Coordinates of C-alpha atoms and ligand atoms in Angstrom, one line a residue:
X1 CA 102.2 115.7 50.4
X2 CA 101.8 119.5 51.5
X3 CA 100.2 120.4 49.0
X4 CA 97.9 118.3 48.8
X5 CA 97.1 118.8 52.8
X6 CA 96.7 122.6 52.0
X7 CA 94.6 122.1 48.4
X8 CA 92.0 120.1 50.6
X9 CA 92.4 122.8 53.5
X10 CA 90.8 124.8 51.1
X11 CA 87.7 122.6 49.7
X12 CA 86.5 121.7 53.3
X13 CA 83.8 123.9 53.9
X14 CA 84.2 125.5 57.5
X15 CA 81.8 123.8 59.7
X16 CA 83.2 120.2 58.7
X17 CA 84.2 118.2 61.3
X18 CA 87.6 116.7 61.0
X19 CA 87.7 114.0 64.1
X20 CA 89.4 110.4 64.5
X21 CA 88.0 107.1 65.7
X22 CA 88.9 104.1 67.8
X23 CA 86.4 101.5 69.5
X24 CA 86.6 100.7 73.4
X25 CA 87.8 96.7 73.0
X26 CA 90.5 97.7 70.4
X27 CA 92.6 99.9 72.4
X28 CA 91.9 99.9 76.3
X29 CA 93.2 96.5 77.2
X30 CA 92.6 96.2 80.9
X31 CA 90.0 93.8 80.5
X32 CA 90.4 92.5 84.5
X33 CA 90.9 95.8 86.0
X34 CA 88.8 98.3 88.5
X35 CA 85.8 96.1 88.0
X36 CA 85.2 94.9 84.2
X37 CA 83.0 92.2 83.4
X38 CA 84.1 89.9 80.9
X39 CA 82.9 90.6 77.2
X40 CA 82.0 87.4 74.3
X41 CA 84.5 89.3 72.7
X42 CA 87.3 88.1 75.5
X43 CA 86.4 84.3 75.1
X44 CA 86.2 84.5 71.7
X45 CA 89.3 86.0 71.1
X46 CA 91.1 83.5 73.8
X47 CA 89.8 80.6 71.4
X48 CA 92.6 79.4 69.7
X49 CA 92.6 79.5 66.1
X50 CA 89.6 82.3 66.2
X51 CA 92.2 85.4 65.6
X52 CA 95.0 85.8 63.4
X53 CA 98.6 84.0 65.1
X54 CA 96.0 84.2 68.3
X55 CA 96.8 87.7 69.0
X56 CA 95.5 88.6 72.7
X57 CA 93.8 91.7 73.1
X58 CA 94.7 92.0 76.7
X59 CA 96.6 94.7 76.2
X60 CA 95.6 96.0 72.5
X61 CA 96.9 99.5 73.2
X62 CA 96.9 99.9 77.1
X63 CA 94.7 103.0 76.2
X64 CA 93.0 102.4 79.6
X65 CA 96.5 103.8 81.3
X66 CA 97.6 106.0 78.7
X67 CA 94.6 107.8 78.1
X68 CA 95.9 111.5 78.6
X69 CA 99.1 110.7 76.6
X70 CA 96.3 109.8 73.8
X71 CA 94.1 112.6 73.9
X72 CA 98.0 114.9 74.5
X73 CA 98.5 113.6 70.8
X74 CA 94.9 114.2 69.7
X75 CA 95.1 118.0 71.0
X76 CA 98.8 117.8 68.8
X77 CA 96.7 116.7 65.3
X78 CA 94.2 119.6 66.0
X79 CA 91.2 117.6 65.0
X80 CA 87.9 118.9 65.9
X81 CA 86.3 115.2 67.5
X82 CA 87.4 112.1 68.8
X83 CA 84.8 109.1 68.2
X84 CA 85.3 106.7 71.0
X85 CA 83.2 103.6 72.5
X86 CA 81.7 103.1 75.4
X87 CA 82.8 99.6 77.2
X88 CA 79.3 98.2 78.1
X89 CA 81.2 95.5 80.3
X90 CA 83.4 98.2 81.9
X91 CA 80.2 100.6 82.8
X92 CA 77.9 97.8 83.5
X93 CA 79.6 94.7 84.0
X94 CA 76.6 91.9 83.7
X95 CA 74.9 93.8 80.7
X96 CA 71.9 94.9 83.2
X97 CA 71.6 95.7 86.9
X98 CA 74.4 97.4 88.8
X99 CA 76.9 99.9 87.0
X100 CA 80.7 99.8 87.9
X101 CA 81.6 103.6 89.2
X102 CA 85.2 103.2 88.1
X103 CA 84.2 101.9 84.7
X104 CA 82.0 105.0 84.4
X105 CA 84.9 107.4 85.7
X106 CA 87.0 106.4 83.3
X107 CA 84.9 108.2 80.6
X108 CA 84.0 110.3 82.5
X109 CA 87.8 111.6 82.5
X110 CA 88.3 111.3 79.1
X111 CA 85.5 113.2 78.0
X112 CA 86.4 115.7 80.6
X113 CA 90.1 116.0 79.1
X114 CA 88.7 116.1 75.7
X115 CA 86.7 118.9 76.4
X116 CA 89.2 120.9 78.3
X117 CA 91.5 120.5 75.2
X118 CA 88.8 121.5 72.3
X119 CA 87.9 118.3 71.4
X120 CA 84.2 117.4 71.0
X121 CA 83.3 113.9 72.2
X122 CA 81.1 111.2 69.7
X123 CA 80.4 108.5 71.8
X124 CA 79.3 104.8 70.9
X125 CA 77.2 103.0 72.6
X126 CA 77.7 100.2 71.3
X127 CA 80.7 98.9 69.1
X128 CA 80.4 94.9 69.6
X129 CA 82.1 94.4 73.5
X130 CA 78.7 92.8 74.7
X131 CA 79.1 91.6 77.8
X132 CA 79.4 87.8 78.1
X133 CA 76.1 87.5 80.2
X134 CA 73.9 88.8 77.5
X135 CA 76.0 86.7 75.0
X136 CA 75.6 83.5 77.2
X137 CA 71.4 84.1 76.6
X138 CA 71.9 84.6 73.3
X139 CA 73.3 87.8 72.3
X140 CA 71.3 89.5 69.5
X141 CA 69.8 86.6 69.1
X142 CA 67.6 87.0 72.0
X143 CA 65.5 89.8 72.1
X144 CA 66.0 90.9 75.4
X145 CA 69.3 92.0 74.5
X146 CA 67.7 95.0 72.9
X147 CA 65.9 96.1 75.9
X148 CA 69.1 95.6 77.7
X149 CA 71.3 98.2 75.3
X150 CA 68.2 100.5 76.1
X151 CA 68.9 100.7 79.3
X152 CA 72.2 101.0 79.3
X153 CA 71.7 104.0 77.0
X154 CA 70.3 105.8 79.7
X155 CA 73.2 105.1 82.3
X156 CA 75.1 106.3 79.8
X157 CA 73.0 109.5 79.5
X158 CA 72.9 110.1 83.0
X159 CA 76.8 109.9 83.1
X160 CA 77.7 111.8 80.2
X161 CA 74.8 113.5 78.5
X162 CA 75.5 117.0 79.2
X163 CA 79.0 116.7 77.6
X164 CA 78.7 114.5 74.5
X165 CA 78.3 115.9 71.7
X166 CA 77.3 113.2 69.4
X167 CA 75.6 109.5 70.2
X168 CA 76.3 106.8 67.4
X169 CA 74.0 104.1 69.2
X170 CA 75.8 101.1 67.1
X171 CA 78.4 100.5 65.1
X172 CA 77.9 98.5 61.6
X173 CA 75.3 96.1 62.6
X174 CA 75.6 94.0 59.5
X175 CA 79.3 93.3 60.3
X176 CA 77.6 91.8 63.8
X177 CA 75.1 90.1 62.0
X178 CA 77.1 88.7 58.9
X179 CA 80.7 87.9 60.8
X180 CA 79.0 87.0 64.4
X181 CA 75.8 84.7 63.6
X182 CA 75.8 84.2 59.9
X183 CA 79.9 83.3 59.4
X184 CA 80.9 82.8 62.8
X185 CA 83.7 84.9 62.3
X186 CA 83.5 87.0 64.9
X187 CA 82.6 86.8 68.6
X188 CA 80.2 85.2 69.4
X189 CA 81.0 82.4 66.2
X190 CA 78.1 81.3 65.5
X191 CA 77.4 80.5 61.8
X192 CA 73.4 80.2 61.2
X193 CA 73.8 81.6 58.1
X194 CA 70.2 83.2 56.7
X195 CA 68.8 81.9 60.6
X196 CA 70.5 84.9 61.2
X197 CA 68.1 87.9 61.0
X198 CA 66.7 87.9 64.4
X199 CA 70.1 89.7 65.1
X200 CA 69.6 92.2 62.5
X201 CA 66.1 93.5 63.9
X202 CA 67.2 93.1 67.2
X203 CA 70.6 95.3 66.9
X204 CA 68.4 97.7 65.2
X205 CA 66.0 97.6 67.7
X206 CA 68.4 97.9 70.2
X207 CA 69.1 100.9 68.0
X208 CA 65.7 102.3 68.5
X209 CA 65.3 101.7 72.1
X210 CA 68.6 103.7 72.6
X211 CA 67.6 106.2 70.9
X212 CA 64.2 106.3 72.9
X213 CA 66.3 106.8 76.3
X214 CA 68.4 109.7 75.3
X215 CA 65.7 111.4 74.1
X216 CA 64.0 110.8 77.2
X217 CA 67.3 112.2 79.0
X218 CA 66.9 115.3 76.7
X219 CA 70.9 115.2 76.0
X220 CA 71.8 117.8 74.3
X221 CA 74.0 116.0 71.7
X222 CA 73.1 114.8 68.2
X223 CA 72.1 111.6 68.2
X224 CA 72.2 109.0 65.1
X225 CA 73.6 105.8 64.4
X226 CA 76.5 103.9 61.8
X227 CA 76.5 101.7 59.2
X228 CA 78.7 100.5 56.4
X229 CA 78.0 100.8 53.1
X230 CA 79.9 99.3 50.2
X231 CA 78.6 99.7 46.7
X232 CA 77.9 96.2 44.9
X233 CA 79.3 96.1 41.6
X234 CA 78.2 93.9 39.1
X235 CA 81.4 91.5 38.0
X236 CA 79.7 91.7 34.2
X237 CA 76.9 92.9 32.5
X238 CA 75.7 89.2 32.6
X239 CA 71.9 89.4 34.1
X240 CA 72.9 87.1 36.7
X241 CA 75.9 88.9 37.9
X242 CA 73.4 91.6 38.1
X243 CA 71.0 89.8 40.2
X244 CA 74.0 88.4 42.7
X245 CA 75.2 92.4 43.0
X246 CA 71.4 93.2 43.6
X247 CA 71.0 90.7 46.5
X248 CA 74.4 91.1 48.1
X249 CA 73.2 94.9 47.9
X250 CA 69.9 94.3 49.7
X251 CA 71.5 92.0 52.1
X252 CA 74.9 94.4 53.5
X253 CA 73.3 97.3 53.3
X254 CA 69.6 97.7 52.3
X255 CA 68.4 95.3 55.3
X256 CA 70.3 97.4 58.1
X257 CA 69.7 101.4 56.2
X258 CA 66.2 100.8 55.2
X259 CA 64.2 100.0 57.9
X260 CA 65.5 102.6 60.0
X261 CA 65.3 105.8 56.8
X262 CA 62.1 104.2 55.3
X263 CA 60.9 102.5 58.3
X264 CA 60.7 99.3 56.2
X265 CA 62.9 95.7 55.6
X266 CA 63.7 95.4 51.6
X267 CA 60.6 93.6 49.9
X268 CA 63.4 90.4 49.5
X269 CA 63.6 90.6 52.8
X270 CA 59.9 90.4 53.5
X271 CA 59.3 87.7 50.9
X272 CA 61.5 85.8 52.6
X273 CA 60.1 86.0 56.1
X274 CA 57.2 84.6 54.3
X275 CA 58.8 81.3 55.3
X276 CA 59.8 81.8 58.6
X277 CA 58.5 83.1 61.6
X278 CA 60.0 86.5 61.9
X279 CA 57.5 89.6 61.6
X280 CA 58.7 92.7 62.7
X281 CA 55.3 94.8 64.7
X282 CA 54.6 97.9 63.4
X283 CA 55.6 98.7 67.0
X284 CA 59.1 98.0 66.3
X285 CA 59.3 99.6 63.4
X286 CA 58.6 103.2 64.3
X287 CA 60.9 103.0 67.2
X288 CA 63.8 101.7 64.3
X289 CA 62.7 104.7 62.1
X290 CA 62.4 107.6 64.8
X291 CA 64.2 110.4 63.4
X292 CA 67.9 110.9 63.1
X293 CA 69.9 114.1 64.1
X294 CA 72.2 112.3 61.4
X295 CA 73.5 109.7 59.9
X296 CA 76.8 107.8 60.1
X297 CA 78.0 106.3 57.2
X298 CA 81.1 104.1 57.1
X299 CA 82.7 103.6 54.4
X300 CA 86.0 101.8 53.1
X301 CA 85.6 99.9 49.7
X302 CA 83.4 98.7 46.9
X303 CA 82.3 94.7 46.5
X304 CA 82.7 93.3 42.9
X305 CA 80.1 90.6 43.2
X306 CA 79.7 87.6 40.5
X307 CA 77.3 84.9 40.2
X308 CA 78.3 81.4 41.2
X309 CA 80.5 79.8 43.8
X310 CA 84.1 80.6 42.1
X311 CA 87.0 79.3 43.8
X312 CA 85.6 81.1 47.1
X313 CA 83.6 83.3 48.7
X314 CA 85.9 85.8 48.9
X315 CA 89.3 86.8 46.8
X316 CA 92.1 84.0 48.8
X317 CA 94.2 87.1 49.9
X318 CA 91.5 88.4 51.9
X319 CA 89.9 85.6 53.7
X320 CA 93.7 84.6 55.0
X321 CA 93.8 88.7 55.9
X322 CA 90.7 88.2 57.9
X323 CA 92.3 85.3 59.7
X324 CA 89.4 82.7 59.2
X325 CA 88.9 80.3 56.0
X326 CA 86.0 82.5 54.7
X327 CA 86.0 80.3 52.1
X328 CA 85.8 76.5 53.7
X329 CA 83.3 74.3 52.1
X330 CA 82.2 77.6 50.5
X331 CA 81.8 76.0 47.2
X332 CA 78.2 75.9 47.4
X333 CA 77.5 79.6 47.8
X334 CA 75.4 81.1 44.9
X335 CA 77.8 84.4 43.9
X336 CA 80.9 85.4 45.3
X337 CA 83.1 88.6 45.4
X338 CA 85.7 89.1 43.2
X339 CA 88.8 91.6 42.8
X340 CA 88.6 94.6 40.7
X341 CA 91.0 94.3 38.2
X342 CA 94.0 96.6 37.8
X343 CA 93.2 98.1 40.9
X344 CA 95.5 99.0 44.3
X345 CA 94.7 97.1 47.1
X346 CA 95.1 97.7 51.0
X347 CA 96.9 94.5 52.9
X348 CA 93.3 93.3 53.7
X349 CA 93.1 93.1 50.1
X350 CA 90.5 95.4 50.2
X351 CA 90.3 98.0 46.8
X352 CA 91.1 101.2 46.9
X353 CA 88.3 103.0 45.2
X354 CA 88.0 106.6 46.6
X355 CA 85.4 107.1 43.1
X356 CA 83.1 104.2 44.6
X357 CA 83.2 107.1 47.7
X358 CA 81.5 109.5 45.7
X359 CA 79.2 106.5 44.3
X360 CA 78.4 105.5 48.1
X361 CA 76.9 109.0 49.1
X362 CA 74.7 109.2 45.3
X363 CA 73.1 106.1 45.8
X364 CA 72.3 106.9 50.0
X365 CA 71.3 110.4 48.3
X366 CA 69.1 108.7 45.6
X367 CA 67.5 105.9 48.0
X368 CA 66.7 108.0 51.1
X369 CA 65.2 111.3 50.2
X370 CA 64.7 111.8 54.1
X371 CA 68.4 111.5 55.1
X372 CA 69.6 113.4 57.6
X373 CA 72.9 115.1 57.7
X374 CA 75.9 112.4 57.2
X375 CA 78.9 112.1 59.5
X376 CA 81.5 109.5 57.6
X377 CA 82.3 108.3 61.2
X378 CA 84.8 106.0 59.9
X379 CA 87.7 105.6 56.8
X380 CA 91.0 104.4 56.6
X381 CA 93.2 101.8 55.3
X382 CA 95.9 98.7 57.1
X383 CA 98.7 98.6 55.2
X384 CA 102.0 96.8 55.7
X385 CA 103.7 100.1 56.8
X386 CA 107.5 100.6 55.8
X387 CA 109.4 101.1 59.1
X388 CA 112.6 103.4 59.1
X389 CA 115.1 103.9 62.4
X390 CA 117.4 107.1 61.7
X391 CA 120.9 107.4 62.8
X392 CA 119.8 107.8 66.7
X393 CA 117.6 104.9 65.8
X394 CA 114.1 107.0 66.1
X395 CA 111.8 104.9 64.3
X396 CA 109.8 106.6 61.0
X397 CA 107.0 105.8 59.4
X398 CA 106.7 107.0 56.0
X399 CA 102.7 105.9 55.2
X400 CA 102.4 107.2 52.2
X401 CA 99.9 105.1 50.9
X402 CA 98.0 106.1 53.9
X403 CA 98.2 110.0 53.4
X404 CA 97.0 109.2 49.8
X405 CA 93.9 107.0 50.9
X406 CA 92.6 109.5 53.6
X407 CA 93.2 112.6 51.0
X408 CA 91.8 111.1 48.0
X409 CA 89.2 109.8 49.9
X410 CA 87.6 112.8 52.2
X411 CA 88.3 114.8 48.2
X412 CA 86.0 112.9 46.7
X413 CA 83.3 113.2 50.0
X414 CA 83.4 116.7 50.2
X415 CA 83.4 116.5 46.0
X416 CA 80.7 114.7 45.7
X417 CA 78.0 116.4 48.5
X418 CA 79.6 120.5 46.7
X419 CA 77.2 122.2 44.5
X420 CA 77.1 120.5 41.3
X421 CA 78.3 117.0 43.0
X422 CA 76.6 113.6 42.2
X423 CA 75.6 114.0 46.1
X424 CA 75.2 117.8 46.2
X425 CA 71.6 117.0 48.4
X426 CA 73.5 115.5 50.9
X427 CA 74.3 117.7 54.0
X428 CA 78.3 116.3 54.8
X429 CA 78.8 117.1 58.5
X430 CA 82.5 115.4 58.4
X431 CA 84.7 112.7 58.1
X432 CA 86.0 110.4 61.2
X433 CA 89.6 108.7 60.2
X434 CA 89.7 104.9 61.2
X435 CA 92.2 104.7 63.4
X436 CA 93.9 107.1 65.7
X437 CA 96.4 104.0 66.7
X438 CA 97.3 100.9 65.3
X439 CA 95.0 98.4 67.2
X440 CA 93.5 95.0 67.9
X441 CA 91.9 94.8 64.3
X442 CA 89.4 92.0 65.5
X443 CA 89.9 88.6 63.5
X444 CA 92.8 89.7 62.4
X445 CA 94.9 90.9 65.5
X446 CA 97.3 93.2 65.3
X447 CA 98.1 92.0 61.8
X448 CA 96.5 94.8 59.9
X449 CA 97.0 98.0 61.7
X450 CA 95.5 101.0 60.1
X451 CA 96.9 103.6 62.8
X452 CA 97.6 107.3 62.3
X453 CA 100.1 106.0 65.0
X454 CA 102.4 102.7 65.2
X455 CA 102.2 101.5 68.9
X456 CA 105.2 99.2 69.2
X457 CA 103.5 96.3 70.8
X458 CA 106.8 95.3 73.4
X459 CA 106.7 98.8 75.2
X460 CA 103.2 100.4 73.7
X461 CA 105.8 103.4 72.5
X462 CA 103.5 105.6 70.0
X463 CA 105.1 106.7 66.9
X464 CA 103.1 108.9 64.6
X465 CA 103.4 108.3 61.4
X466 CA 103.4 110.5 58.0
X467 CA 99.3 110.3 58.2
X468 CA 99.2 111.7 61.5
X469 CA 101.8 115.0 60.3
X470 CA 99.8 115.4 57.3
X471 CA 96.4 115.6 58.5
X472 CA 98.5 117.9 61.8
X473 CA 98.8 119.9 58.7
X474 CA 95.2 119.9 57.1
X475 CA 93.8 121.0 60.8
X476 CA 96.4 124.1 60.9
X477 CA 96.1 124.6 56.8
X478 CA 92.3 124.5 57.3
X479 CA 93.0 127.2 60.7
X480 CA 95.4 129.5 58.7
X481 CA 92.9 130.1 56.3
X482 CA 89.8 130.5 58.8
X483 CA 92.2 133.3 60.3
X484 CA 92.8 134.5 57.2
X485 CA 89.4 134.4 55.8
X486 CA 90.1 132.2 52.7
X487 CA 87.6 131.2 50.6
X488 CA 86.6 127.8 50.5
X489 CA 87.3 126.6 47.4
X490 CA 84.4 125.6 45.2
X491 CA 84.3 121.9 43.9
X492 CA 85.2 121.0 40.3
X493 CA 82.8 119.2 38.2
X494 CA 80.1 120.3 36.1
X495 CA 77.2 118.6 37.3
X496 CA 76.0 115.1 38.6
X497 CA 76.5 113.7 35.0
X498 CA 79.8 115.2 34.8
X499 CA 81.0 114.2 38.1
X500 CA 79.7 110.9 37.6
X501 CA 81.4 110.9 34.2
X502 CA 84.6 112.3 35.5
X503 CA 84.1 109.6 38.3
X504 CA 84.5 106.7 35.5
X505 CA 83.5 104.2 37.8
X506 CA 81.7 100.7 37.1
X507 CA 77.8 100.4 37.7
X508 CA 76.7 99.4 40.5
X509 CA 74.0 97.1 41.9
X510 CA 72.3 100.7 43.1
X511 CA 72.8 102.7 39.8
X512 CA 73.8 106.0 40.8
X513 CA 77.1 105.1 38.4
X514 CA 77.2 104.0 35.1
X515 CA 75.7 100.7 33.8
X516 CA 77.4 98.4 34.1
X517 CA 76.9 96.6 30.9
X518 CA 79.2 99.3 29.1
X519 CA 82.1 99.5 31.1
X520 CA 82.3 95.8 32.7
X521 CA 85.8 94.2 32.7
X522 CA 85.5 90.7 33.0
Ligands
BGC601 C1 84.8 98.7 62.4 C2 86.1 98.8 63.1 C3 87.2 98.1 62.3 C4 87.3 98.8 60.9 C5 88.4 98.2 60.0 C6 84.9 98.8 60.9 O1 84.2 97.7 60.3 O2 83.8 99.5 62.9 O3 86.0 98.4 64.4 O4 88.4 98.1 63.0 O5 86.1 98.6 60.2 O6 88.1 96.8 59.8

């Protein structure tokens, strides 16, 4: 484990930002305190049967009283950045009108403490806690909830702009979009399926109107915005498990990257509005595609997609993870996703690909000539952790898997964006790990906790775990050899071919890997 914390010391070239990540409604709890208004996210999760042995986040992590003890163990990993969220109901309880001064001091603290103990703040605007007003008129669904995240862009510049470093204005729209108002999965469960897409262009123009009023505010911080990306792998070579990768590709990530890099919705997309009444003004668009100061990229898996309904929508494993039958009455979808064979899985049931990594930053590379710098502002993985007391009953947590998942992973990102690399036009900025503690993991409670730190959930007692002493020992690995003046170490590989080759991955629905017809499994 040392040595592999001290071989990637030396492969991260010395600008990159190492930083963690956590989201406001995962860890704070406090949701009645010093003025909060109520988010859809609290009804939701108080509906029983919407979250996983209806786990409460009430309390999640009790971050909101044990925020210096937090950053006190963020100062103790060394990292460079802490990417936190901004409660919107906290800071401005109805979603518009008056703002809540002891919501806003809160961050204002913790970006104080962050800064006084080297740690540069990322702030999200918005990562999903809308506040249940704007939900009760429709959410994303209704326009105005767009206009509404603008404005609450430029409280938030006014309160914080000359001491954030980075702005991610939201956070994976197309898990908003697909597990909020398609699946109804997520708050605020509503399942209109392809109805949905008014939420997509209004997130992202939510996006764009965000952007518009800290630019107006002239903050000094680099401003940009996340999404997820997961390569779609064809299941076969079969033309129509080709077609079902393509379409799942257009519609999880094309839809939410393209219009704001190439200022336009995937062709599909347009076809398809053909039939309804949605038509984006050209208006809209350029405020979606104003330039980035970068780009946030999450990733955390591949999709193996196949044609035809299967025996679910999703592998059985992870729609019981997720806590919601994904796959009830789901026998008439037209593909579905399947599990990569022989491969490791995390206790989502999500696959451990840290190749498909490389494959995610190609294709971005290959699709979006324009992109900014990239920020992976999130990574991780839950596991069912192996929990250890020693003989004076101090509890260990040996995460090994985790260690490997986070090293193999931010390997194969700086890898892939080196000289030579199947990414080498991409500027990597750095690499955010998913999640400081174990949290409130959304549908699925606390149930799949993909912490640097346990948080034993009777007395909130944090307990770092293996992760959090090995990357401890990147940061001061990565230091030594900054004092020291060590070379970064250049990246192996012979070229995109070669790295792609060495790679061995499937092809995918965007082709920067292999086709798939030649390597295909089942
Ligand atoms: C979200 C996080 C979430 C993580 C793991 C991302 O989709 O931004 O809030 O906890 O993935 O599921």
């Amino acid at each position: 484990m040392n040595a592999s914390a001290h071989d990637l010391a030396a492969q991260l070239p010395p600008e990159f930002t190492l930083g963690v990540a956590t989201a406001a409604f995962q860890i704070e709890g406090a949701l009645d305190e010093d003025g909060r208004g109520p988010s859809g996210w609290d009804v939701f999760a108080a509906t029983p049967g919407s979250i996983v042995n209806d786990h409460s986040p009430a309390i999640a992590c009790d971050h909101y009283h044990r925020m210096p003890e937090d950053v006190a163990l963020m100062k103790e990993l060394g990292i460079d950045s802490y990417r936190f969220s901004l409660s919107w109901p906290r800071i401005q309880p109805g979603g518009s009108g008056p703002v809540n001064p002891k919501g806003l001091d809160f961050y204002d603290r913790l970006i104080d403490l962050l800064l006084a103990n080297g740690i540069s703040p990322m702030a999200t605007l918005y990562h999903w806690d809308t506040p249940l007003e704007l939900d009760e008129a429709g959410g994303w669904m209704n326009r105005d909830t767009a206009y509404r995240l603008g404005e609450f862009a430029a409280i938030a510049a006014a309160a914080y702009g000359d001491r954030v470093a980075r702005w991610v204005t939201i956070n994976e729209p197309a898990t908003v979009s697909a597990n909020g108002y398609m699946l109804g999965v997520h708050s605020p469960g509503e399942a209109h399926m392809l109805k949905a897409l008014p939420s997509v262009h209004h997130q992202l123009l939510g996006h764009g109107l965000a952007m518009q009023a800290l630019r107006a505010a002239k903050v000094p911080g680099e401003i940009g915005l996340t999404n997820v990306y997961s390569p779609m792998v064809p299941a076969s070579g079969n033309p129509l498990d080709k077609v079902s990768a393509g379409l799942m590709d257009m519609a999880q990530n094309r839809l939410y990257a393209d219009p704001v890099l190439l200022g336009k919705y995937p062709d599909a997309i347009r076809a398809a509005t053909f039939f309804s009444s949605f038509s984006p003004s050209g208006e809209d668009m350029e405020l979606i595609s104003q330039p980035l100061d970068f780009y946030g990229l999450n990733y955390y898996m591949p999709t193996r997609v196949a044609a035809g309904p299967g025996e679910g929508t999703v592998p059985k494993g992870m729609a019981e993870a997720m806590g919601n039958d994904l796959n009830g009455g789901g026998s008439g979808t037209p593909f579905h996703i399947q599990s990569f064979p022989d491969t490791e899985i995390t206790a989502y049931g999500w696959p451990i690909k840290p190749d498909y990594m490389a494959v995610a930053l190609a294709e971005m590379a290959e699709r979006y000539p324009d992109l900014p710098p990239v920020y992976i502002t999130e990574g991780g993985a839950s596991f069912e952790d192996l929990e250890i007391h020693d003989a004076d009953g101090r509890l260990i947590v040996p995460d090994e898997r985790r260690v490997r998942y986070l090293a193999e992973h931010i390997g194969a990102a700086i890898e892939a964006t080196s000289p030579g690399g199947s990414a080498e036009s991409i500027e990597l900025r750095g690499y955010y790990v998913w999640s400081l503690l174990d949290n409130f993991e959304w549908s699925a409670g606390y149930k799949q906790q993909f912490g640097l730190i346990h948080v034993d959930r009777d007395t909130m007692a944090r307990t770092p775990k293996a992760s959090f002493y090995w990357l401890r020992e990147l940061m001061a690995a990565r230091k030594q050899r900054a004092a020291t003046g060590g070379e970064p170490v250049p990246a192996a590989g012979g070229g995109a071919e070669s790295a792609r080759e060495a790679a061995n991955v499937e092809g995918t629905a965007g082709g920067a890997a292999p086709d798939a017809a030649g390597t295909a499994a089942g």
